[in-house]
Structure formats: structure tokens, C-alpha cells
Coordinates of C-alpha atoms in Angstrom, one line a residue:
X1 CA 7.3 -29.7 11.8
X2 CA 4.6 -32.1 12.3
X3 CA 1.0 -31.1 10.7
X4 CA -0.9 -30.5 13.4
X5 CA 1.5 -27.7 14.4
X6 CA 1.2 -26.4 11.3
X7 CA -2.3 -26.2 11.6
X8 CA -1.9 -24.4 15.1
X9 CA 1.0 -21.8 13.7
X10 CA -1.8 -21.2 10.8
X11 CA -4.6 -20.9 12.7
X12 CA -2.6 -18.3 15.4
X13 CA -1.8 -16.3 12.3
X14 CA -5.3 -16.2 10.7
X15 CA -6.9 -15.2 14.3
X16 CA -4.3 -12.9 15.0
X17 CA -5.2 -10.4 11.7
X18 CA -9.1 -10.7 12.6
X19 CA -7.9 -9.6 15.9
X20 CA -5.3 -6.7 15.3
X21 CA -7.7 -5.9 12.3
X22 CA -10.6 -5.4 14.2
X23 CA -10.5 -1.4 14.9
X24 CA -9.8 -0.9 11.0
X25 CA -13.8 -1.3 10.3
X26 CA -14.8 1.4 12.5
X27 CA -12.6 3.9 10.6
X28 CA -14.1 5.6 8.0
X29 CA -12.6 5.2 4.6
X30 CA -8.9 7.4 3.9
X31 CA -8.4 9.6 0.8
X32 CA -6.5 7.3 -1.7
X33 CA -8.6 4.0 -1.0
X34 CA -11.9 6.7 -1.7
X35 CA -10.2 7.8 -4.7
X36 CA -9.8 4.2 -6.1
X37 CA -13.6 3.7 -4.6
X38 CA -14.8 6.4 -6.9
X39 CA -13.5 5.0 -10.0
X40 CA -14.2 1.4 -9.0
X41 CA -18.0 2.4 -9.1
X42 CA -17.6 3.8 -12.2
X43 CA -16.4 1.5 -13.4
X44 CA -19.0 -1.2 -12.2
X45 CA -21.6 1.3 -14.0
X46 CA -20.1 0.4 -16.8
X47 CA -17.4 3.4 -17.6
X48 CA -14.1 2.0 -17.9
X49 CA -11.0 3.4 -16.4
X50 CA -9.0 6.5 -17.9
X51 CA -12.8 7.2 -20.5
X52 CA -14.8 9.5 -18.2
X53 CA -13.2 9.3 -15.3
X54 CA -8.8 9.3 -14.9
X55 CA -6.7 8.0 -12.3
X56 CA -4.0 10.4 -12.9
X57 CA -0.9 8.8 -12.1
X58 CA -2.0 5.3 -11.6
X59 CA -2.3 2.2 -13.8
X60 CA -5.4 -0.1 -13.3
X61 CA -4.8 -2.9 -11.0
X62 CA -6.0 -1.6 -7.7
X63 CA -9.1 0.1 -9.5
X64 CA -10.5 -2.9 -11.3
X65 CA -9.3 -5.4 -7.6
X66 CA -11.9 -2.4 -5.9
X67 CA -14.5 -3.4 -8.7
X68 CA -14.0 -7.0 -7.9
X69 CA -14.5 -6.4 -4.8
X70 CA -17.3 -4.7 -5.1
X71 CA -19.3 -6.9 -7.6
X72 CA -18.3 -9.9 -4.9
X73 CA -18.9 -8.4 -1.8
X74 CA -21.0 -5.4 -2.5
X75 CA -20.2 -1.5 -2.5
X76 CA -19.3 -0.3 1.1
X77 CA -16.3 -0.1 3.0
X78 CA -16.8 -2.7 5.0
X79 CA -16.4 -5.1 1.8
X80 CA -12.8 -3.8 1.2
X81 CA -11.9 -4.8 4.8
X82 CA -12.9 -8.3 4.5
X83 CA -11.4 -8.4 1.0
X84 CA -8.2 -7.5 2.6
X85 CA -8.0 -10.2 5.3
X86 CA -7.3 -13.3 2.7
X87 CA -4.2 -10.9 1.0
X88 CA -3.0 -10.0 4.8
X89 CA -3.5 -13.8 5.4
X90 CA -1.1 -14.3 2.5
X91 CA 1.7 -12.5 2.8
X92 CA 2.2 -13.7 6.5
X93 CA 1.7 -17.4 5.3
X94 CA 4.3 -17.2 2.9
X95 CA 7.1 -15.0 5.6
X96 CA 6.2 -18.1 7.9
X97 CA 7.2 -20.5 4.7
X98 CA 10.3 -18.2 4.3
X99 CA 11.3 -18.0 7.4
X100 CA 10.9 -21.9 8.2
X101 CA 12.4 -23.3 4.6
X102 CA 15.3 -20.9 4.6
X103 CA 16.3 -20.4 8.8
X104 CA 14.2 -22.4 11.1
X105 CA 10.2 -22.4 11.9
X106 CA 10.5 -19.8 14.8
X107 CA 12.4 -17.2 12.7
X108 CA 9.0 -17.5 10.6
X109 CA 6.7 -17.2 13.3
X110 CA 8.9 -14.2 14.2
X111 CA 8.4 -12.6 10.8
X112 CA 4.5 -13.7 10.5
X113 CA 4.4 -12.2 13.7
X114 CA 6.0 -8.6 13.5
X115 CA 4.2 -8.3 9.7
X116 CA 1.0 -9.2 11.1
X117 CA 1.2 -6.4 14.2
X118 CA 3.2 -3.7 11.9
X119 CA 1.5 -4.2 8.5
X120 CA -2.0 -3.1 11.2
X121 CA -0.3 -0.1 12.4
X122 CA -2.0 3.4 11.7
X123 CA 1.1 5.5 11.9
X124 CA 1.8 3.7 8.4
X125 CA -1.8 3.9 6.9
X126 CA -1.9 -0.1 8.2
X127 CA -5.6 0.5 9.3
X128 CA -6.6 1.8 5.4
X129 CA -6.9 -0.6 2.2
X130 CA -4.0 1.2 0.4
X131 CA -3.0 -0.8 -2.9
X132 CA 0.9 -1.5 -1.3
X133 CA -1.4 -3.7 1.3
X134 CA -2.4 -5.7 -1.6
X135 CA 0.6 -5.7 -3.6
X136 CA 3.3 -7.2 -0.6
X137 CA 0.9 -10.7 -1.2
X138 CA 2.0 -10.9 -5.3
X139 CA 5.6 -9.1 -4.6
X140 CA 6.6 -11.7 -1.9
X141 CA 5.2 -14.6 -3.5
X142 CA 7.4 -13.5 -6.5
X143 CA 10.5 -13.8 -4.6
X144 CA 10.0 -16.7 -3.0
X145 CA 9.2 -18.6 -5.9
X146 CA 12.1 -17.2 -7.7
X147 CA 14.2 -18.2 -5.0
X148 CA 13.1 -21.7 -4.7
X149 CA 12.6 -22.3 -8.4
X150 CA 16.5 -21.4 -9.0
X151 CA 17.5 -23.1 -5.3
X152 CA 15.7 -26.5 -6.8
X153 CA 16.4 -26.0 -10.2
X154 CA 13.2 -26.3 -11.5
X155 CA 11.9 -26.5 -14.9
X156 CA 12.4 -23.3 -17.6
X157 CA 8.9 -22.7 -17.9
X158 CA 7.7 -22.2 -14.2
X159 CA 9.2 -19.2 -14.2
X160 CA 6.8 -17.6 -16.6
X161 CA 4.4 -17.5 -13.1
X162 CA 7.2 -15.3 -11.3
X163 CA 6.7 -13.0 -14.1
X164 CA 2.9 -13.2 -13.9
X165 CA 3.1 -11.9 -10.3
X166 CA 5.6 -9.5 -11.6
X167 CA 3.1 -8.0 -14.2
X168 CA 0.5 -8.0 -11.3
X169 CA 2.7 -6.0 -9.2
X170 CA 3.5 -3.2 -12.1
X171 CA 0.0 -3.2 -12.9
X172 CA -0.9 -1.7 -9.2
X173 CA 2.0 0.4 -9.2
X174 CA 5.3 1.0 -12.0
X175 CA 7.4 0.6 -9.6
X176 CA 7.0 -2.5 -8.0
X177 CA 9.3 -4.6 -9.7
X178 CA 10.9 -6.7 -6.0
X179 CA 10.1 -9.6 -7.8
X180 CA 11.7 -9.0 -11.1
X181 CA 14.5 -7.8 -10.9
X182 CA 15.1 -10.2 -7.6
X183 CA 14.7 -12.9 -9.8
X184 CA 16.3 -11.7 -13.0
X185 CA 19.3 -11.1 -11.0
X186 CA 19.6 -14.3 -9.4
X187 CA 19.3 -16.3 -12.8
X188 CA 22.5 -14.4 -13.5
X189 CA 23.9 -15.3 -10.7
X190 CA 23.1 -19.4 -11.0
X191 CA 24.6 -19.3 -13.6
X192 CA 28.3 -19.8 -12.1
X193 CA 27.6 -22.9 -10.0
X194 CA 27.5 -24.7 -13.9
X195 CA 30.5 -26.1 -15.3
X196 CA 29.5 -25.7 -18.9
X197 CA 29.2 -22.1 -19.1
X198 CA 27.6 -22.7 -22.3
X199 CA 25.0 -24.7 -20.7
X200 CA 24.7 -22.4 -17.6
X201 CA 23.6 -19.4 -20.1
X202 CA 21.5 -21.3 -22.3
X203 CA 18.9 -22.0 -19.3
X204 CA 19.3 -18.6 -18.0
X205 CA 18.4 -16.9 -21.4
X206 CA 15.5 -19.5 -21.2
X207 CA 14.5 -18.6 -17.6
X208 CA 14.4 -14.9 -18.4
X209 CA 12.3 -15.6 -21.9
X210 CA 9.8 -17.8 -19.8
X211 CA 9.5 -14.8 -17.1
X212 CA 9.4 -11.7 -19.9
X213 CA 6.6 -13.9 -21.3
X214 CA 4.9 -14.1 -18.2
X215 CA 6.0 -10.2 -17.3
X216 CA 4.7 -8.9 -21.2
X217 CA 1.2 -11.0 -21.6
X218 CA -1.0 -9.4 -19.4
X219 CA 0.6 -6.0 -19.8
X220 CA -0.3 -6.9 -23.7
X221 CA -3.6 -7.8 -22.9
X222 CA -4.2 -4.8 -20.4
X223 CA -2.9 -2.6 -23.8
X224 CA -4.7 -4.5 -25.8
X225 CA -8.2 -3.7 -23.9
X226 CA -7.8 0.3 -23.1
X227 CA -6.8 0.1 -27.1
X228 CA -9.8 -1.3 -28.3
X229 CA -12.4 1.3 -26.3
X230 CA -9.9 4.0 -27.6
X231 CA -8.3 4.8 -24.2
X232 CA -4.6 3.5 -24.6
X233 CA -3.4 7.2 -25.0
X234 CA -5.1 8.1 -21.9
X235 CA -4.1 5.5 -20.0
X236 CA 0.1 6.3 -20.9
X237 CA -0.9 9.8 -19.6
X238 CA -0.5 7.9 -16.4
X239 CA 3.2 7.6 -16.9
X240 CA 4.0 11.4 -17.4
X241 CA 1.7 12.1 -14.3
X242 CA 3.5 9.6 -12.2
X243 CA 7.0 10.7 -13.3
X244 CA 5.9 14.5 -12.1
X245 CA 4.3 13.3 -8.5
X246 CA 7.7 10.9 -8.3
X247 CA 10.0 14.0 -8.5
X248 CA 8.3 15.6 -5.7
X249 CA 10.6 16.1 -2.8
X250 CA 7.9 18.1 -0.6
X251 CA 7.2 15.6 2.5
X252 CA 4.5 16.1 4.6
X253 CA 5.7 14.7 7.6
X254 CA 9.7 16.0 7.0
X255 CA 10.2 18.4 5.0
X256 CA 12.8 17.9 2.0
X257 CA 14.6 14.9 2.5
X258 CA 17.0 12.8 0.1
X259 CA 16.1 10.2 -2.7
X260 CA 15.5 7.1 -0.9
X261 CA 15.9 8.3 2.8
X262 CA 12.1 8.7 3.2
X263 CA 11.4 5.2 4.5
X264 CA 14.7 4.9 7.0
X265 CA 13.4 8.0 8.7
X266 CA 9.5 7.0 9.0
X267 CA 10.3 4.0 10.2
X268 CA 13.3 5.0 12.7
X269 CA 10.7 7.9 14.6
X270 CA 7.7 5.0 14.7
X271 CA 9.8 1.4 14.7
X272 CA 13.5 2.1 15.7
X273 CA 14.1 -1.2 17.1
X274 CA 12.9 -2.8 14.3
X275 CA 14.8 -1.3 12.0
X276 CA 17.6 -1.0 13.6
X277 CA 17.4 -5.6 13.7
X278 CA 16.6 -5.2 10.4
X279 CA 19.3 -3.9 8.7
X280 CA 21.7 -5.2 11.0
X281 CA 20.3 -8.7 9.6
X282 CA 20.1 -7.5 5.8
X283 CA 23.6 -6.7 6.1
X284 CA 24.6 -10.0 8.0
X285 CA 22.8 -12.5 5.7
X286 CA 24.2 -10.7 2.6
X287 CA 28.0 -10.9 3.9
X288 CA 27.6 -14.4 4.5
X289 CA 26.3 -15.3 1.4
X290 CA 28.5 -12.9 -1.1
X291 CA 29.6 -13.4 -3.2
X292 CA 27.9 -16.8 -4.0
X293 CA 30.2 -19.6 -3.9
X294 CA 27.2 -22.3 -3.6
X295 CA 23.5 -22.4 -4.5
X296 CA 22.7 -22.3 -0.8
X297 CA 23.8 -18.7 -1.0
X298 CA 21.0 -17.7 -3.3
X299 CA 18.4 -16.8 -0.4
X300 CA 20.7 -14.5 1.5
X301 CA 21.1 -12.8 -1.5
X302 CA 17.5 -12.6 -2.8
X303 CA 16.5 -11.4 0.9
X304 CA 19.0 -8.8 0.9
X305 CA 18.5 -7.5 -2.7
X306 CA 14.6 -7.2 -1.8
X307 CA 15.6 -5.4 1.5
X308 CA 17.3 -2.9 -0.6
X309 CA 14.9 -2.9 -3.6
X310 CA 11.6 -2.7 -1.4
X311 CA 13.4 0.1 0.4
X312 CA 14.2 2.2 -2.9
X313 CA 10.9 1.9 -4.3
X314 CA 9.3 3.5 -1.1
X315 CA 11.9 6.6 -0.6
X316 CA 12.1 7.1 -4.7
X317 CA 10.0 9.4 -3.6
X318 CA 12.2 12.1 -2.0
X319 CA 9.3 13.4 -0.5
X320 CA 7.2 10.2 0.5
X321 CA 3.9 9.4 2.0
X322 CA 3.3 7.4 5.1
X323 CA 1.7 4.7 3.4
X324 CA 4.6 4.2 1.4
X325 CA 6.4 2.4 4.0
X326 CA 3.9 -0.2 3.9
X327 CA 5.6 -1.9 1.3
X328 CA 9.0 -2.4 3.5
X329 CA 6.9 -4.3 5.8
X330 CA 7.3 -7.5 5.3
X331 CA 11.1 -7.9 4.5
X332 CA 11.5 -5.6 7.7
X333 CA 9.9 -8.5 9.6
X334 CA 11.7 -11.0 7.8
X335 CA 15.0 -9.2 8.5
X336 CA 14.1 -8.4 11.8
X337 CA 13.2 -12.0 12.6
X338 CA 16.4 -13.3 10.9
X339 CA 18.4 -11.1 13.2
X340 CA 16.8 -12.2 16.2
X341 CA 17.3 -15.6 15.7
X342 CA 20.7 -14.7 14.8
X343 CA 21.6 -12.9 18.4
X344 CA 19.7 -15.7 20.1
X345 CA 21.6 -18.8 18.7
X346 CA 24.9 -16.9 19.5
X347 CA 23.9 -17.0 23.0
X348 CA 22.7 -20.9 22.6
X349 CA 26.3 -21.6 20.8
X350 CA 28.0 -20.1 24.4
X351 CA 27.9 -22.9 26.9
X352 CA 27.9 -20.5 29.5
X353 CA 25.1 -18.4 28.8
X354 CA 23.0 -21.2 26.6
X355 CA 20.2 -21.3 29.2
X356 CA 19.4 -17.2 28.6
X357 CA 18.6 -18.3 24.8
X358 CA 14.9 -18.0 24.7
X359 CA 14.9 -15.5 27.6
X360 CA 16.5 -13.2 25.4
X361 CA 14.3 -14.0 22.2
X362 CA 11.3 -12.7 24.4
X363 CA 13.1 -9.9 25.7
X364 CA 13.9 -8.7 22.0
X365 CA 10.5 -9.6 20.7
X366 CA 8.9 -7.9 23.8
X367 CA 10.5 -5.2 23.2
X368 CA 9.9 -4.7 19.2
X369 CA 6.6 -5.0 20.0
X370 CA 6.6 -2.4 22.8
X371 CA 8.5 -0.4 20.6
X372 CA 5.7 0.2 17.7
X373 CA 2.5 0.2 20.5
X374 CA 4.0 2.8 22.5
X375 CA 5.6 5.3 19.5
X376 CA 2.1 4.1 17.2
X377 CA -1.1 5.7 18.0
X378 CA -3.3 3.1 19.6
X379 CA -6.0 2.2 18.0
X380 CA -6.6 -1.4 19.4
X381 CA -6.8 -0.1 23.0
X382 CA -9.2 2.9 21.9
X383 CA -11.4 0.2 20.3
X384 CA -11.9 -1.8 23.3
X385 CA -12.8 1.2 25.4
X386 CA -15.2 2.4 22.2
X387 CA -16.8 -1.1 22.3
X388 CA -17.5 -1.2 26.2
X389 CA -18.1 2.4 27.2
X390 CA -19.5 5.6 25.5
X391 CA -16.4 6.8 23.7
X392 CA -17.4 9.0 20.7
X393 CA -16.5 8.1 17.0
X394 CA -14.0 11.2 16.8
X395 CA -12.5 10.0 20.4
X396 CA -11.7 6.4 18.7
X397 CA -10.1 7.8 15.3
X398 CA -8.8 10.7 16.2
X399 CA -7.4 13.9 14.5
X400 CA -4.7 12.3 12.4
X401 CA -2.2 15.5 12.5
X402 CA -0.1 15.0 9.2
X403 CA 2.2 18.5 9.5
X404 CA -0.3 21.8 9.3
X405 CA -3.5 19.6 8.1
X406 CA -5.9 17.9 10.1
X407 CA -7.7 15.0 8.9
X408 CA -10.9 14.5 11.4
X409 CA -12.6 11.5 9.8
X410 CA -15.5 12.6 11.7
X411 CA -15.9 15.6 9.7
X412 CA -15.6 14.5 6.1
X413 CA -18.2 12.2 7.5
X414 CA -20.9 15.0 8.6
X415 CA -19.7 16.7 5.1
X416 CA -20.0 13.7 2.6
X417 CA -24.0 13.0 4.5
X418 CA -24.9 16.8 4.2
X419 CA -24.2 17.2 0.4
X420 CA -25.9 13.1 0.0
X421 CA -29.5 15.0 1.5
X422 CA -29.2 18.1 -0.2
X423 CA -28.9 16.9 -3.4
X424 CA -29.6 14.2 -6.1
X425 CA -27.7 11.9 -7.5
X426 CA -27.8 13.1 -10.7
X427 CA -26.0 16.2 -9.4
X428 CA -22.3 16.8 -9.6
X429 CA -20.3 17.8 -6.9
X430 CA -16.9 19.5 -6.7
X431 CA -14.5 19.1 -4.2
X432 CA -11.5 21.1 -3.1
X433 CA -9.4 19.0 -0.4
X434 CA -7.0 16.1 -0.3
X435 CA -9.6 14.2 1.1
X436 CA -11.7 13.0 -2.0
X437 CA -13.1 10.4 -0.5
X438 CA -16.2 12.7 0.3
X439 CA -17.3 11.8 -3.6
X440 CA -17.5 8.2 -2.9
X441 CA -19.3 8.6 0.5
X442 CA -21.8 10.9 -0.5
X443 CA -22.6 9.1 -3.8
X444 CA -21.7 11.8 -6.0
X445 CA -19.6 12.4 -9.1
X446 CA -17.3 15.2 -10.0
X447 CA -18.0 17.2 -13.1
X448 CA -14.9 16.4 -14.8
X449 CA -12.9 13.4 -14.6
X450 CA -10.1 13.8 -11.9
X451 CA -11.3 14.0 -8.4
X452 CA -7.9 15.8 -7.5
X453 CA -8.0 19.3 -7.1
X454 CA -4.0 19.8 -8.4
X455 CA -4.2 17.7 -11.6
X456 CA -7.8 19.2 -12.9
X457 CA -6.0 21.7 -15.1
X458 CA -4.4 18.5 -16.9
X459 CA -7.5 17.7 -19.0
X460 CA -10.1 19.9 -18.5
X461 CA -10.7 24.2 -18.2
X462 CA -11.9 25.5 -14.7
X463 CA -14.8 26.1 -16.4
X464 CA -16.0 22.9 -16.7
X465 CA -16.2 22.3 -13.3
X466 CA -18.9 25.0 -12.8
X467 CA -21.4 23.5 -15.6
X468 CA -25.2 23.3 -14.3
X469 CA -25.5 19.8 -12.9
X470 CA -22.8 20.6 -10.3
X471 CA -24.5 21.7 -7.0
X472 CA -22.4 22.0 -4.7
X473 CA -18.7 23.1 -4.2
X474 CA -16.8 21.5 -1.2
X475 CA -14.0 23.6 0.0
X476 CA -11.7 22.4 2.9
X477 CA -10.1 25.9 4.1
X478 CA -7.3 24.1 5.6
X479 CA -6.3 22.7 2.1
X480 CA -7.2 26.1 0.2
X481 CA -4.9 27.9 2.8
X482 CA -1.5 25.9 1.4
X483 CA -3.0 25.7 -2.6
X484 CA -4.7 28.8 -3.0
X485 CA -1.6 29.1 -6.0
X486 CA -3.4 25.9 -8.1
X487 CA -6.8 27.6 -8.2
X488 CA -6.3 31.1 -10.8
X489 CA -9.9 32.3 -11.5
X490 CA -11.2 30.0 -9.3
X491 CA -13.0 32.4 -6.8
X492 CA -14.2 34.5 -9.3
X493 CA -16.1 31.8 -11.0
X494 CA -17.1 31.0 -7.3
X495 CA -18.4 34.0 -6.2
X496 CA -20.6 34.6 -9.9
X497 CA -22.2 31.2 -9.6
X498 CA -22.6 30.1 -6.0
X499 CA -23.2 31.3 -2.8
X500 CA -22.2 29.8 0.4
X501 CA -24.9 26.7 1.8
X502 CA -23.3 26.1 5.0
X503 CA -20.1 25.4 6.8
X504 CA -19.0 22.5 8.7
X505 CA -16.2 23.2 10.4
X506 CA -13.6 23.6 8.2
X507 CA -15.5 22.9 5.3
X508 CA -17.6 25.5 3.4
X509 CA -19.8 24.3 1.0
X510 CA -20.6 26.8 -1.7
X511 CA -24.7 25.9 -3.7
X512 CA -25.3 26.7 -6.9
X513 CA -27.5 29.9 -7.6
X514 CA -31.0 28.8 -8.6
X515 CA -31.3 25.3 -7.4
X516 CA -33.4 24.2 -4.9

């Protein structure tokens, strides 16, 4: 394609996100991203990660990219948005590079295309700054350099940067290893298109040494850090935690479902055309490339192992969280693309019917994209009517029903503002809900150091949480009424040193006897 197109195709993709991104900055900040908000101030006030304050089942990666943030672009919600953009930006620039180096530019623009719109979508958490957002930029740059460093045989060493962007990923999540073991595999796999075996295994031990050094160093140096300020042991905690909330099978959208089904049923209720192209195409460009007979066959089968990788890693989960489907997105829209392009040059190849091609391209994107703005709730047309007439703030976000609990954004806004008045910010604050992100938007810390009401029995006593400097006690009845069981002695303790302040809606908030 000739430069200046490129510079259109680019230009289409950066406007689009600032477009399609647009009502995500008048939603106030979700639960996880206020979670990892929390710690990131902390950790900008000098209190590193897993001392004072624990992640529970997270490593560090999204918590210290928060404090970046942060330190860059100030503290506020609005500075994560923007942050965002560049990483959203990225992933589509490289499905377009995909798409156009491995199929054909339009299969790219396809991709770029469906990522962009799906990757916004609130039904999936698209509208939040959940760490999968960031981690699909690293995880598909991964794979597509593995991919082209083994299509082009490239030297040993520039591998060790696939394994950089491997550790990246891990370090946001344990889990995200797409571009490991896509690549890990693959260097196997080269090695049969060698004559001299001998030779052929030589440079694929040396192509997995140069990507474990790349994987290892700045896990090292990440050990090597939390050792030195005496937090190493605290920080492996993270890995029992995580192996306890990944056995959890309880879904709040489903019900029990089985390992690894999670993501297939999300996204067939919200994006069943989609899917449906999608794995249709994943299972197309894997049976024509395998097995491998040529090094041209290494793409279909990187794109079809990370379709079935990025797919397990979001339903290991048996019972998942919407968000998690995030991470699918952009080798759904590859997939999808592919299989469009696919259908449409079947209908080129008939003589008969070659002047329906494009028609039918349309049609089938048309309709994708129909597909996710009817079934999605629509929060780009709710903008536009909340920028040009007097639509409230709780009419353009909603109640997002998620099973028995309602989140009203609205609400944890009036609650996080009444505790910020009423008290100093010296005080400590408890709060009993899911949604935690009423420390970080009120300014307040919790008295011990997980924000989550079900882990707090993991490193500290109740007691703890009722010391003197903690004024207030937020309690979410609608979350109390499901969890009442993970609170022993926890009303009794109420009831000696509080009495109740005020409700807001759903939320009582219980003051400390004695304080003004």
C-alpha cells in the first residue's frame, strides 16, 4: 500500500478510539481499576506494594503502570483514560500490521476495526481501564514478533524482546503467557523445515535461551526489589491468593459453568456473530496450515494457538468475570476478519457471483457490528443525548445489573463525597462492598491493608479494622445480604463502637462513637 494510505488507515484508527472512547470519561471509575488506584497512590506516597498495603492476588505491573500514570498525568481518573488511548492505539496498529503482512490490508482494517468497536464495549468492562486493556498491547506484540522473527529467520538474540513482552505480560497477570508459549512452540516447530537436524536444534535451544533471558531478567529484578525492602514473601502470597480466586467456579452472570467455557458463553449472549466468524476462521486457518509442511504455515498456526491460548486464560476461571473476555478481543477480531475475507474471496473466485464480493463484505461487517450495538448496552448513543439535552448522570451510566447486585455509579459517587466532608484525611475508613473504589474517590485509606472485604481475615484480625483512626464504616446492604457468612463478630464489634451516621440508599455508613 502506498504511504499516504497508510497515513489515512492510521489516522481513521487513531480518530476512531477518541471517538468510540469518548462516553468512557463520563463514567465514574469501576471497582478493580479503584482498587489498583488505591495502591497506586500509595505507592506514589512512598509505600511500596505488598508493605502496608496488599494486592491480594495480583503481582505488580498494573499497580506501579497506575503510578506512572499518575506521576505523568496527575491523580484522577480522567489521567488513566488518556493513558489508555496510546495502548488501545497499539494493539489495533499492530492487528492492522497482522492482518495486512499475513492476508491482505482489508482483512486488517477488518480486525483494527471490530477491536477498536468491541475492545469499547461496556457489556465487557470496555468502558473501564482494567489491566487485560493494557496487557492485549504487550501480548499481541509478542506474537507478532515471534511470528515474524521465526517467518524471517532472524537473528538468535532478537528474541530475548519476545520474552521481555512476555515478562511484561506475567507481571500484570500469571497467566498471560499468549506470547510465550506461542512462540516457544513455534521454535519447535521451525525446527523441521532444516535439513541438518543438528543445526535446526542448535538455533532453537539458542532462540529459547535468548527468550528465557528476556522472560527471567525483569522477573529477577522485580524479586530482587520486593527482596531488598523485605517484601518478597509478601509478594509470593499473591500466588496462593490467586490459585484460591482461580478455582472459583461461582459466576456472577451464569452460574457454575465448566473450566474454560466462561468466555464462549459471554461472548455468544453479547457478540454471537462474531464468534461464531471467529472460530469458524480459527479452525480454517489452522487446517490449512497443519501440520506445517512450509515456513509459510507458521502464522496460521501462531493465530490459531493464540485463539485457543487467549481463550483458556479467560475461562480458566470456571466462574469468570466480564472483563475477562477483554483479553479474547483482539484475536476475536483478527479471526473474525480473517473469516470474512475468507467468505468474500470465495464469492470473488465464482465468476458468476464475483460482482456480490464487497456487497457481501458490508453485509457481514454490517451486521457484526449491529450485532454488538443492539445486544451491548449503548453507551455512545446515551452520551450524545447526555451532551445535548438534560439527561441525568445516573440516566447516562446506568444501573449495571450484574445477577442480584446493582452497581449504580451514581451512588458510590454521593457515598465516596459524603464520607470525603465528614471526615479527615487522616481518618481511616472501612468499607464493606465489592465496590472499593469508594477508598480512592473519597481520599481515604482503610485501616488494614486489603481493601477487600473477603480476603481481610488473610493478614489481619477483625479487630484491627475497628482501631481509633477509622471513622467511618461503609456497608453496601446489597453486598452484606450474599456475605453476611465472611463477617463472624463483625456486628458485634459494630454495634459496641459505632452508631449509624446516615444512609444513602443502599449504603449505611456506621461513625465512630466519640468523634466529631
Amino acid at each position: 500500500m502506498a504511504k499516504k494510505q497508510d497515513w489515512i488507515i492510521v489516522l481513521f484508527i487513531a480518530l476512531l478510539i477518541v471517538i468510540v472512547r469518548l462516553p468512557s470519561f463520563n463514567y465514574l471509575m469501576d471497582r478493580d481499576s479503584g482498587a489498583v488506584a488505591y495502591h497506586a497512590r500509595q505507592i506514589n506516597q512512598g509505600q511500596p506494594l505488598y508493605g502496608s498495603h496488599h494486592p491480594i492476588h495480583h503481582l505488580p505491573g498494573i499497580y506501579y503502570t497506575f503510578a506512572l500514570v499518575f506521576k505523568v498525568l496527575g491523580d484522577n481518573q480522567d489521567a488513566l483514560k488518556i493513558f489508555l488511548l496510546p495502548w488501545i492505539f497499539g494493539c489495533a496498529l499492530l492487528l492492522f500490521l497482522m492482518g495486512r503482512h499475513f492476508i491482505n490490508a482489508q482483512t486488517g482494517i477488518v480486525a483494527a476495526l471490530f477491536y477498536i468497536l468491541l475492545s469499547s464495549q461496556s457489556s465487557y468492562n470496555g468502558h473501564t481501564t482494567e489491566m487485560e486493556q493494557f496487557a492485549n498491547l504487550p501480548i499481541t506484540g509478542g506474537v507478532f514478533l515471534g511470528i515474524i522473527f521465526i517467518q524471517e529467520n532472524r537473528k538468535n538474540w532478537l528474541f530475548f524482546w519476545v520474552g521481555i513482552l512476555g515478562a511484561i505480560c506475567i507481571l500484570y497477570k500469571a497467566i498471560f503467557v499468549a506470547p510465550i508459549l506461542v512462540t516457544g512452540i513455534l521454535i519447535i516447530i521451525a525446527t523441521q523445515f532444516e535439513q541438518n537436524q543438528k543445526k535446526a536444534w542448535g538455533i532453537a535451544v539458542r532462540r529459547l535461551a535468548w527468550m528465557g533471558i528476556g522472560l527471567i531478567s525483569p522477573l529477577i529484578l522485580v524479586s530482587l526489589y520486593f527482596s531488598n525492602l523485605g517484601l518478597l514473601q509478601r509478594l509470593l502470597v499473591a500466588f496462593d491468593l490467586g490459585y484460591t480466586h482461580t478455582s472459583s467456579s461461582n459466576n456472577i452472570l451464569f452460574g457454575q459453568l465448566p473450566l474454560f467455557s466462561f468466555p464462549f458463553v459471554l461472548l455468544g449472549y453479547y457478540s454471537s456473530l462474531l464468534l461464531i466468524l471467529a472460530m469458524l476462521g480459527a479452525y480454517r486457518y489452522l487446517r490449512q496450515n497443519f501440520p506445517a509442511q512450509e515456513i509459510n504455515n507458521i502464522p496460521g498456526i501462531a493465530v490459531g494457538l493464540w485463539f485457543m491460548i487467549s481463550f483458556a486464560e479467560a475461562g480458566i476461571r470456571g466462574g469468570g468475570l466480564i472483563h475477562y473476555v477483554l483479553l479474547t478481543i483482539p484475536v476475536l477480531a483478527f479471526m473474525g476478519a480473517y473469516q470474512i475475507n475468507v467468505i468474500c474471496e470465495s464469492i470473488f473466485n465464482n465468476k458468476k457471483n464475483k460482482q456480490y464480493a464487497k456487497t457481501i463484505m458490508g453485509i457481514l461487517i454490517f451486521l457484526v457490528i449491529l450485532n454488538f450495538d443492539l445486544l451491548n448496552n449503548d453507551s455512545f448513543t446515551r452520551y450524545v443525548f447526555y451532551k445535548a439535552a438534560p439527561v441525568s448522570y445516573t440516566e447516562l451510566t446506568g444501573d449495571h445489573k450484574i445477577s442480584d447486585v446493582q452497581i449504580s455509579y451514581s451512588k458510590i459517587e454521593a457515598v465516596s463525597k459524603y464520607i470525603q466532608i465528614h471526615s479527615q484525611p487522616t481518618d481511616f475508613i472501612y468499607v464493606i462492598s465489592d465496590n472499593v473504589q469508594v477508598y480512592y474517590l473519597s481520599e481515604r485509606k482503610s485501616p488494614i491493608d486489603s481493601v477487600w472485604p473477603f480476603y481481610f481475615t488473610h493478614f489481619t484480625s477483625l479487630e484491627e479494622i475497628f482501631n481509633q483512626q477509622t471513622k467511618y464504616i461503609a456497608i453496601d446492604t446489597v453486598y452484606t445480604k450474599d456475605n453476611s457468612a465472611n463477617l463472624p463478630n463483625f456486628y458485634k464489634l459494630l454495634k459496641e463502637n459505632y452508631f449509624l451516621d446516615t444512609t444513602i440508599n443502599t449504603w449505611e455508613l456506621y461513625k465512630r462513637l466519640n468523634t466529631h
